[in-house]
mmCIF file of C-alpha atoms in Angstrom:
data_model
loop_
_atom_site.group_PDB
_atom_site.id
_atom_site.type_symbol
_atom_site.label_atom_id
_atom_site.label_comp_id
_atom_site.label_asym_id
_atom_site.label_seq_id
_atom_site.Cartn_x
_atom_site.Cartn_y
_atom_site.Cartn_z
ATOM 1 C CA MET H 1 -110.385 113.983 215.403
ATOM 2 C CA SER H 2 -113.818 113.319 216.915
ATOM 3 C CA ARG H 3 -116.910 113.603 214.826
ATOM 4 C CA ALA H 4 -117.966 116.693 216.816
ATOM 5 C CA THR H 5 -114.567 118.399 216.297
ATOM 6 C CA LYS H 6 -114.636 117.511 212.620
ATOM 7 C CA ALA H 7 -118.103 118.950 212.266
ATOM 8 C CA ARG H 8 -117.044 122.068 214.145
ATOM 9 C CA SER H 9 -113.936 122.552 211.984
ATOM 10 C CA GLY H 10 -116.077 121.987 208.896
ATOM 11 C CA VAL H 11 -118.471 124.651 210.057
ATOM 12 C CA LEU H 12 -115.594 126.980 210.979
ATOM 13 C CA GLY H 13 -113.893 126.340 207.644
ATOM 14 C CA GLY H 14 -117.112 127.081 205.813
ATOM 15 C CA LEU H 15 -117.590 130.188 207.911
ATOM 16 C CA ALA H 16 -114.028 131.366 207.216
ATOM 17 C CA SER H 17 -114.404 130.836 203.495
ATOM 18 C CA GLY H 18 -117.809 132.548 203.589
ATOM 19 C CA MET H 19 -116.257 135.487 205.400
ATOM 20 C CA MET H 20 -113.484 135.659 202.796
ATOM 21 C CA THR H 21 -116.116 135.846 200.063
ATOM 22 C CA VAL H 22 -117.977 138.552 202.002
ATOM 23 C CA ALA H 23 -114.703 140.452 202.560
ATOM 24 C CA GLU H 24 -113.857 140.133 198.879
ATOM 25 C CA SER H 25 -117.229 141.392 197.777
ATOM 26 C CA LEU H 26 -117.172 144.239 200.311
ATOM 27 C CA LEU H 27 -113.714 145.231 199.189
ATOM 28 C CA GLY H 28 -114.828 144.632 195.636
ATOM 29 C CA MET H 29 -112.143 142.388 194.296
ATOM 30 C CA SER H 30 -111.960 138.714 193.366
ATOM 31 C CA CYS H 31 -108.850 136.977 191.996
ATOM 32 C CA ARG H 32 -110.373 137.352 188.523
ATOM 33 C CA SER H 33 -110.854 141.108 188.889
ATOM 34 C CA PHE H 34 -107.385 141.455 190.382
ATOM 35 C CA ILE H 35 -105.650 139.690 187.513
ATOM 36 C CA ARG H 36 -107.701 141.593 184.895
ATOM 37 C CA LEU H 37 -106.380 144.799 186.415
ATOM 38 C CA VAL H 38 -102.844 143.421 186.397
ATOM 39 C CA SER H 39 -103.237 143.002 182.648
ATOM 40 C CA ALA H 40 -105.050 146.347 182.156
ATOM 41 C CA ARG H 41 -102.198 148.141 183.918
ATOM 42 C CA TYR H 42 -100.007 147.545 180.848
ATOM 43 C CA GLU H 43 -102.446 149.590 178.722
ATOM 44 C CA ARG H 44 -103.635 152.328 181.081
ATOM 45 C CA PRO H 45 -102.928 153.784 184.498
ATOM 46 C CA LEU H 46 -105.272 152.465 187.189
ATOM 47 C CA GLY H 47 -107.556 154.791 189.130
ATOM 48 C CA PRO H 48 -107.059 155.385 192.874
ATOM 49 C CA GLY H 49 -109.994 153.107 193.763
ATOM 50 C CA GLU H 50 -108.653 150.309 191.583
ATOM 51 C CA ARG H 51 -105.209 150.658 193.094
ATOM 52 C CA LEU H 52 -106.570 150.554 196.632
ATOM 53 C CA ARG H 53 -108.698 147.464 195.998
ATOM 54 C CA GLN H 54 -105.741 145.813 194.323
ATOM 55 C CA ARG H 55 -103.500 146.594 197.268
ATOM 56 C CA ILE H 56 -105.974 145.024 199.704
ATOM 57 C CA HIS H 57 -106.370 141.915 197.559
ATOM 58 C CA ARG H 58 -102.616 141.624 197.078
ATOM 59 C CA ALA H 59 -102.111 141.657 200.846
ATOM 60 C CA MET H 60 -104.685 138.886 201.293
ATOM 61 C CA CYS H 61 -103.884 136.572 198.377
ATOM 62 C CA ARG H 62 -100.525 134.847 197.971
ATOM 63 C CA ILE H 63 -101.490 133.179 194.669
ATOM 64 C CA CYS H 64 -102.372 136.497 193.020
ATOM 65 C CA ARG H 65 -99.228 138.143 194.405
ATOM 66 C CA GLN H 66 -97.126 135.498 192.738
ATOM 67 C CA GLN H 67 -99.190 135.530 189.541
ATOM 68 C CA GLU H 68 -98.650 139.271 189.214
ATOM 69 C CA LEU H 69 -94.909 138.638 189.256
ATOM 70 C CA ARG H 70 -95.251 135.830 186.672
ATOM 71 C CA MET H 71 -97.226 138.141 184.363
ATOM 72 C CA ALA H 72 -94.430 140.728 184.566
ATOM 73 C CA GLN H 73 -91.849 138.043 183.747
ATOM 74 C CA LEU H 74 -93.900 136.898 180.750
ATOM 75 C CA HIS H 75 -94.269 140.480 179.555
ATOM 76 C CA ASP H 76 -90.491 140.971 179.640
ATOM 77 C CA LEU H 77 -89.942 137.694 177.831
ATOM 78 C CA ALA H 78 -92.323 138.731 175.018
ATOM 79 C CA ARG H 79 -90.424 142.000 174.562
ATOM 80 C CA ASP H 80 -87.271 139.921 174.415
ATOM 81 C CA ILE H 81 -88.752 137.946 171.519
ATOM 82 C CA GLY H 82 -89.558 141.198 169.692
ATOM 83 C CA GLN H 83 -85.969 142.310 169.965
ATOM 84 C CA VAL H 84 -84.364 139.020 169.043
ATOM 85 C CA SER H 85 -86.413 137.411 166.298
ATOM 86 C CA THR H 86 -87.686 139.034 163.169
ATOM 87 C CA ASP H 87 -89.029 136.322 160.967
ATOM 88 C CA SER H 88 -89.379 132.742 162.234
ATOM 89 C CA ALA H 89 -92.249 133.861 164.461
ATOM 90 C CA ASP H 90 -94.795 134.192 161.715
ATOM 91 C CA GLU H 91 -94.189 130.970 159.853
ATOM 92 C CA ALA H 92 -96.157 128.736 162.186
ATOM 93 C CA GLN H 93 -99.133 131.076 162.181
ATOM 94 C CA HIS H 94 -99.214 131.408 158.395
ATOM 95 C CA PRO H 95 -97.207 128.407 157.176
ATOM 96 C CA ALA H 96 -98.562 128.055 153.659
ATOM 97 C CA VAL H 97 -98.829 131.725 152.787
ATOM 98 C CA GLU H 98 -96.962 132.802 149.687
ATOM 99 C CA LEU H 99 -97.055 135.688 147.257
ATOM 100 C CA SER H 100 -99.237 134.870 144.286
ATOM 101 C CA PRO H 101 -97.461 134.715 140.877
ATOM 102 C CA GLU H 102 -99.444 137.819 139.878
ATOM 103 C CA ALA H 103 -98.191 139.665 142.949
ATOM 104 C CA VAL H 104 -94.597 138.647 142.203
ATOM 105 C CA ALA H 105 -94.959 139.879 138.602
ATOM 106 C CA ARG H 106 -96.465 143.154 139.819
ATOM 107 C CA ILE H 107 -93.671 143.610 142.379
ATOM 108 C CA ARG H 108 -91.001 142.918 139.721
ATOM 109 C CA ARG H 109 -92.526 145.564 137.455
ATOM 110 C CA ALA H 110 -92.694 148.114 140.284
ATOM 111 C CA MET H 111 -89.078 147.413 141.226
ATOM 112 C CA ASP H 112 -87.972 147.817 137.593
ATOM 113 C CA GLU H 113 -89.805 151.110 137.342
ATOM 114 C CA ALA H 114 -88.246 152.307 140.582
ATOM 115 C CA SER H 115 -84.770 151.596 139.259
ATOM 116 C CA ASN H 116 -85.599 152.889 135.751
ATOM 117 C CA ARG H 117 -85.009 149.551 134.104
ATOM 118 C CA PRO H 118 -87.026 148.862 131.001
ATOM 119 C CA PRO H 119 -90.077 146.866 132.103
ATOM 120 C CA ARG H 120 -89.938 143.126 131.435
ATOM 121 C CA THR H 121 -92.276 141.623 128.918
ATOM 122 C CA MET A 1 -84.109 128.579 157.263
ATOM 123 C CA ASP A 2 -81.106 129.748 155.252
ATOM 124 C CA GLU A 3 -80.924 133.474 155.150
ATOM 125 C CA PRO A 4 -79.264 134.916 152.077
ATOM 126 C CA THR A 5 -76.901 137.704 153.033
ATOM 127 C CA VAL A 6 -76.435 140.824 151.008
ATOM 128 C CA ALA A 7 -73.474 140.866 148.728
ATOM 129 C CA PRO A 8 -72.420 143.854 146.659
ATOM 130 C CA GLY A 9 -74.322 143.781 143.399
ATOM 131 C CA SER A 10 -77.435 142.195 144.872
ATOM 132 C CA THR A 11 -80.177 141.942 142.329
ATOM 133 C CA HIS A 12 -83.897 142.425 142.427
ATOM 134 C CA GLU A 13 -84.264 138.654 142.530
ATOM 135 C CA ASP A 14 -82.204 138.517 145.738
ATOM 136 C CA LEU A 15 -84.695 140.920 147.261
ATOM 137 C CA ILE A 16 -87.738 139.105 145.919
ATOM 138 C CA ALA A 17 -86.404 135.875 147.437
ATOM 139 C CA HIS A 18 -87.468 137.294 150.819
ATOM 140 C CA GLY A 19 -90.971 138.126 149.595
ATOM 141 C CA ASN A 20 -92.791 135.209 151.213
ATOM 142 C CA ALA A 21 -91.167 135.753 154.609
ATOM 143 C CA LEU A 22 -92.025 139.454 154.431
ATOM 144 C CA LEU A 23 -95.586 138.584 153.463
ATOM 145 C CA ARG A 24 -95.958 136.342 156.525
ATOM 146 C CA TYR A 25 -94.511 139.048 158.751
ATOM 147 C CA ALA A 26 -96.945 141.636 157.368
ATOM 148 C CA LEU A 27 -99.912 139.274 157.460
ATOM 149 C CA ALA A 28 -99.334 138.484 161.144
ATOM 150 C CA ARG A 29 -99.685 142.215 161.801
ATOM 151 C CA VAL A 30 -102.279 143.545 159.379
ATOM 152 C CA GLY A 31 -104.338 140.370 159.012
ATOM 153 C CA GLU A 32 -105.398 141.079 155.420
ATOM 154 C CA HIS A 33 -103.721 139.334 152.492
ATOM 155 C CA ALA A 34 -104.110 142.002 149.786
ATOM 156 C CA LEU A 35 -102.920 144.731 152.126
ATOM 157 C CA ALA A 36 -99.960 142.613 153.240
ATOM 158 C CA GLU A 37 -98.966 142.124 149.578
ATOM 159 C CA ASP A 38 -99.097 145.886 148.990
ATOM 160 C CA LEU A 39 -96.876 146.477 151.990
ATOM 161 C CA VAL A 40 -94.371 143.911 150.718
ATOM 162 C CA GLN A 41 -94.356 145.621 147.319
ATOM 163 C CA ASP A 42 -93.759 149.032 148.947
ATOM 164 C CA THR A 43 -90.961 147.539 151.021
ATOM 165 C CA LEU A 44 -89.168 145.948 148.074
ATOM 166 C CA VAL A 45 -89.512 149.086 145.921
ATOM 167 C CA THR A 46 -88.069 151.171 148.770
ATOM 168 C CA ALA A 47 -85.293 148.605 149.164
ATOM 169 C CA VAL A 48 -84.365 148.940 145.467
ATOM 170 C CA GLY A 49 -83.827 152.649 145.994
ATOM 171 C CA LYS A 50 -81.764 152.096 149.125
ATOM 172 C CA LEU A 51 -79.744 149.077 148.053
ATOM 173 C CA SER A 52 -76.594 151.153 147.744
ATOM 174 C CA GLU A 53 -77.053 152.363 151.343
ATOM 175 C CA PHE A 54 -77.228 148.828 152.651
ATOM 176 C CA ALA A 55 -73.911 148.164 154.334
ATOM 177 C CA GLY A 56 -74.340 144.466 154.929
ATOM 178 C CA ALA A 57 -73.955 144.965 158.681
ATOM 179 C CA SER A 58 -77.093 142.886 159.224
ATOM 180 C CA SER A 59 -78.657 140.157 157.161
ATOM 181 C CA MET A 60 -80.752 141.217 154.206
ATOM 182 C CA ARG A 61 -83.835 139.741 155.884
ATOM 183 C CA THR A 62 -83.336 141.850 159.003
ATOM 184 C CA TRP A 63 -82.795 144.936 156.869
ATOM 185 C CA LEU A 64 -85.943 144.309 154.826
ATOM 186 C CA VAL A 65 -88.031 143.564 157.919
ATOM 187 C CA GLY A 66 -86.831 146.899 159.329
ATOM 188 C CA ILE A 67 -88.184 148.687 156.232
ATOM 189 C CA LEU A 68 -91.409 146.676 156.302
ATOM 190 C CA ARG A 69 -91.910 147.479 159.975
ATOM 191 C CA HIS A 70 -91.858 151.201 159.150
ATOM 192 C CA LYS A 71 -94.358 150.683 156.329
ATOM 193 C CA ILE A 72 -96.666 148.804 158.695
ATOM 194 C CA LEU A 73 -96.398 151.509 161.374
ATOM 195 C CA ASP A 74 -97.147 154.183 158.742
ATOM 196 C CA HIS A 75 -100.175 152.186 157.689
ATOM 197 C CA PHE A 76 -101.408 151.894 161.295
ATOM 198 C CA ARG A 77 -100.968 155.637 161.818
ATOM 199 C CA TRP A 78 -102.926 156.340 158.677
ATOM 200 C CA LYS A 79 -105.608 153.938 159.841
ATOM 201 C CA GLN A 80 -105.773 155.661 163.212
ATOM 202 C CA ARG A 81 -106.354 159.019 161.497
ATOM 203 C CA HIS A 82 -109.015 157.549 159.195
ATOM 204 C CA PRO A 83 -111.029 155.178 161.372
ATOM 205 C CA GLY A 84 -114.132 155.559 159.185
ATOM 206 C CA ASP A 85 -112.340 154.155 156.157
ATOM 207 C CA GLN A 86 -111.797 150.763 157.709
ATOM 208 C CA PRO A 87 -114.242 148.083 158.750
ATOM 209 C CA MET A 88 -114.065 147.488 162.490
ATOM 210 C CA GLY A 89 -112.948 144.052 163.629
ATOM 211 C CA ASP A 90 -115.038 141.857 165.888
ATOM 212 C CA ASP A 91 -115.181 143.383 169.321
ATOM 213 C CA ALA A 92 -114.612 141.225 172.343
ATOM 214 C CA ASP A 93 -117.445 140.063 174.531
ATOM 215 C CA ALA A 94 -116.307 141.072 178.009
ATOM 216 C CA ASP A 95 -118.964 138.881 179.628
ATOM 217 C CA GLU A 96 -117.652 135.694 178.065
ATOM 218 C CA PRO A 97 -116.901 133.288 180.950
ATOM 219 C CA ASP A 98 -113.296 132.966 182.016
ATOM 220 C CA PRO A 99 -112.109 129.348 181.907
ATOM 221 C CA TRP A 100 -109.527 129.924 184.609
ATOM 222 C CA PHE A 101 -111.906 131.033 187.366
ATOM 223 C CA THR A 102 -114.879 129.708 189.272
ATOM 224 C CA ARG A 103 -118.176 131.517 189.024
ATOM 225 C CA LEU A 104 -117.204 133.526 192.104
ATOM 226 C CA GLY A 105 -113.931 134.610 190.535
ATOM 227 C CA ARG A 106 -111.534 132.311 192.386
ATOM 228 C CA TRP A 107 -108.704 130.476 190.633
ATOM 229 C CA ARG A 108 -109.720 126.966 189.562
ATOM 230 C CA SER A 109 -106.141 125.765 190.007
ATOM 231 C CA ASP A 110 -102.854 127.337 191.052
ATOM 232 C CA PRO A 111 -101.812 129.527 188.085
ATOM 233 C CA ASN A 112 -98.210 129.600 189.252
ATOM 234 C CA GLN A 113 -97.520 125.893 189.330
ATOM 235 C CA GLY A 114 -94.743 124.902 186.918
ATOM 236 C CA LEU A 115 -93.708 128.457 186.080
ATOM 237 C CA GLU A 116 -90.535 128.456 188.200
ATOM 238 C CA ALA A 117 -88.487 128.405 184.974
ATOM 239 C CA LEU A 118 -89.441 132.053 184.510
ATOM 240 C CA ASP A 119 -87.149 132.894 187.422
ATOM 241 C CA ALA A 120 -84.126 132.243 185.157
ATOM 242 C CA ASP A 121 -81.639 135.079 185.237
ATOM 243 C CA PRO A 122 -82.232 137.347 182.194
ATOM 244 C CA ALA A 123 -78.468 137.309 181.647
ATOM 245 C CA ALA A 124 -78.352 133.495 181.362
ATOM 246 C CA ALA A 125 -78.378 133.226 177.587
ATOM 247 C CA PHE A 126 -79.175 129.530 177.243
ATOM 248 C CA GLU A 127 -82.060 129.476 179.723
ATOM 249 C CA ARG A 128 -83.367 132.659 178.182
ATOM 250 C CA SER A 129 -83.376 131.223 174.671
ATOM 251 C CA GLU A 130 -85.147 128.073 175.925
ATOM 252 C CA LEU A 131 -87.762 130.259 177.571
ATOM 253 C CA ARG A 132 -88.199 132.301 174.414
ATOM 254 C CA ALA A 133 -88.651 129.158 172.341
ATOM 255 C CA ALA A 134 -91.317 127.864 174.741
ATOM 256 C CA LEU A 135 -93.174 131.174 174.718
ATOM 257 C CA GLN A 136 -92.861 131.405 170.933
ATOM 258 C CA PHE A 137 -94.460 127.967 170.613
ATOM 259 C CA CYS A 138 -97.392 129.091 172.756
ATOM 260 C CA ILE A 139 -97.756 132.403 170.901
ATOM 261 C CA ASP A 140 -97.843 130.537 167.576
ATOM 262 C CA HIS A 141 -100.727 128.446 168.863
ATOM 263 C CA LEU A 142 -102.893 131.287 170.128
ATOM 264 C CA PRO A 143 -106.239 131.733 168.373
ATOM 265 C CA LYS A 144 -105.784 134.149 165.449
ATOM 266 C CA LYS A 145 -107.430 137.207 166.968
ATOM 267 C CA LEU A 146 -105.504 136.877 170.244
ATOM 268 C CA HIS A 147 -102.288 136.240 168.301
ATOM 269 C CA HIS A 148 -102.824 139.398 166.284
ATOM 270 C CA VAL A 149 -103.307 141.768 169.238
ATOM 271 C CA PHE A 150 -100.573 140.110 171.305
ATOM 272 C CA VAL A 151 -97.986 140.503 168.516
ATOM 273 C CA LEU A 152 -98.966 144.134 167.935
ATOM 274 C CA ARG A 153 -98.899 145.136 171.563
ATOM 275 C CA ASP A 154 -96.491 142.910 173.510
ATOM 276 C CA ILE A 155 -93.976 141.920 170.817
ATOM 277 C CA ASP A 156 -93.924 144.911 168.465
ATOM 278 C CA GLU A 157 -94.753 147.235 171.369
ATOM 279 C CA LEU A 158 -97.195 149.455 169.533
ATOM 280 C CA ALA A 159 -98.913 152.031 171.761
ATOM 281 C CA PRO A 160 -102.384 150.907 172.921
ATOM 282 C CA ASP A 161 -104.052 153.452 170.583
ATOM 283 C CA GLU A 162 -102.071 152.204 167.610
ATOM 284 C CA ALA A 163 -102.643 148.549 168.443
ATOM 285 C CA ALA A 164 -106.414 149.062 168.817
ATOM 286 C CA ALA A 165 -106.565 150.969 165.521
ATOM 287 C CA ALA A 166 -104.425 148.352 163.808
ATOM 288 C CA ALA A 167 -106.700 145.534 164.921
ATOM 289 C CA GLY A 168 -109.808 147.611 164.150
ATOM 290 C CA ILE A 169 -111.197 147.189 167.671
ATOM 291 C CA SER A 170 -112.106 149.471 170.577
ATOM 292 C CA HIS A 171 -109.815 150.122 173.534
ATOM 293 C CA ASP A 172 -112.014 148.024 175.783
ATOM 294 C CA SER A 173 -111.852 145.095 173.407
ATOM 295 C CA LEU A 174 -108.105 145.435 173.117
ATOM 296 C CA ALA A 175 -107.829 145.125 176.899
ATOM 297 C CA VAL A 176 -110.079 142.049 176.927
ATOM 298 C CA PHE A 177 -108.214 140.324 174.084
ATOM 299 C CA LEU A 178 -104.837 141.075 175.644
ATOM 300 C CA TYR A 179 -105.961 139.776 179.012
ATOM 301 C CA ARG A 180 -107.128 136.541 177.372
ATOM 302 C CA ALA A 181 -103.954 136.227 175.307
ATOM 303 C CA ARG A 182 -101.700 136.717 178.347
ATOM 304 C CA GLN A 183 -103.635 134.229 180.471
ATOM 305 C CA SER A 184 -103.750 131.722 177.588
ATOM 306 C CA LEU A 185 -99.978 131.973 177.249
ATOM 307 C CA ARG A 186 -99.525 131.478 180.980
ATOM 308 C CA ALA A 187 -101.736 128.380 180.865
ATOM 309 C CA CYS A 188 -99.958 127.049 177.757
ATOM 310 C CA LEU A 189 -96.527 127.389 179.361
ATOM 311 C CA GLN A 190 -97.778 125.651 182.492
ATOM 312 C CA LYS A 191 -99.068 122.753 180.427
ATOM 313 C CA LYS A 192 -95.796 122.556 178.504
ATOM 314 C CA TRP A 193 -93.557 122.627 181.545
ATOM 315 C CA ILE A 194 -95.661 120.467 183.821
ATOM 316 C CA ALA A 195 -95.931 117.831 181.085
ATOM 317 C CA THR A 196 -92.175 117.698 180.397
#
């Protein structure tokens, strides 16, 4: 590639990327805004404007299209964890946490009272 | 960990043996030690009254966690009805910079690279359990606040209102924390799978 061609393609490349940025700002959606909405969609319905801007960005951006799919897969996997495991999950987060001896004594007393056993001394 | 199963004639001590695991479960959800202890006490007292109903179809731990889960949900509902009685948690700063994007909001690197494992068929038990273990590892290593909201919303599947009330934060902050948690998990899995 000659120096002139290289310079031209550099200019064109810069122009194209500049135009993308202009298009994104005109259409009001960057990858960051797109993916924030992908996450927000799990908590609330999106408005018509948000949906339209998302649709335009989705059509233009392969990376975000794929990332939206990955987010959905991760979401399903997390629900899977909720249904399968009940206890091991919390041990790493709170490994050293234990009931205090006072709490255990209090719980024993409450359990005895609930089953009408004479309280322990 | 060995899980004691329920045998006929189970004693209070058999129930109390699960106390620490129940405490950790409650603490991961309510985030406050004294409150978590109260919930464990409520759970074990309820269990005493229901011991005869327990058929042994599931493990005792699973049964107790089921009771505890109801106690926690009741607590969250109460908290939702009495927002003034609880201190609010730290709200999220929505303007905090996003480590995954450039200043103009473009991805710094491909966020999909290395995540092909997620395409595993949901029916493929082995792949699925490997995936779960990897995600569990990443969830366990989330910063505490993100861990808390992620467990409430995406694992326990509380409604957004309930999850926000449970964490003592506004709806907007819930959305910000969840967004960060989900992206952190994505990045963690990428690191894990690209490195291995």
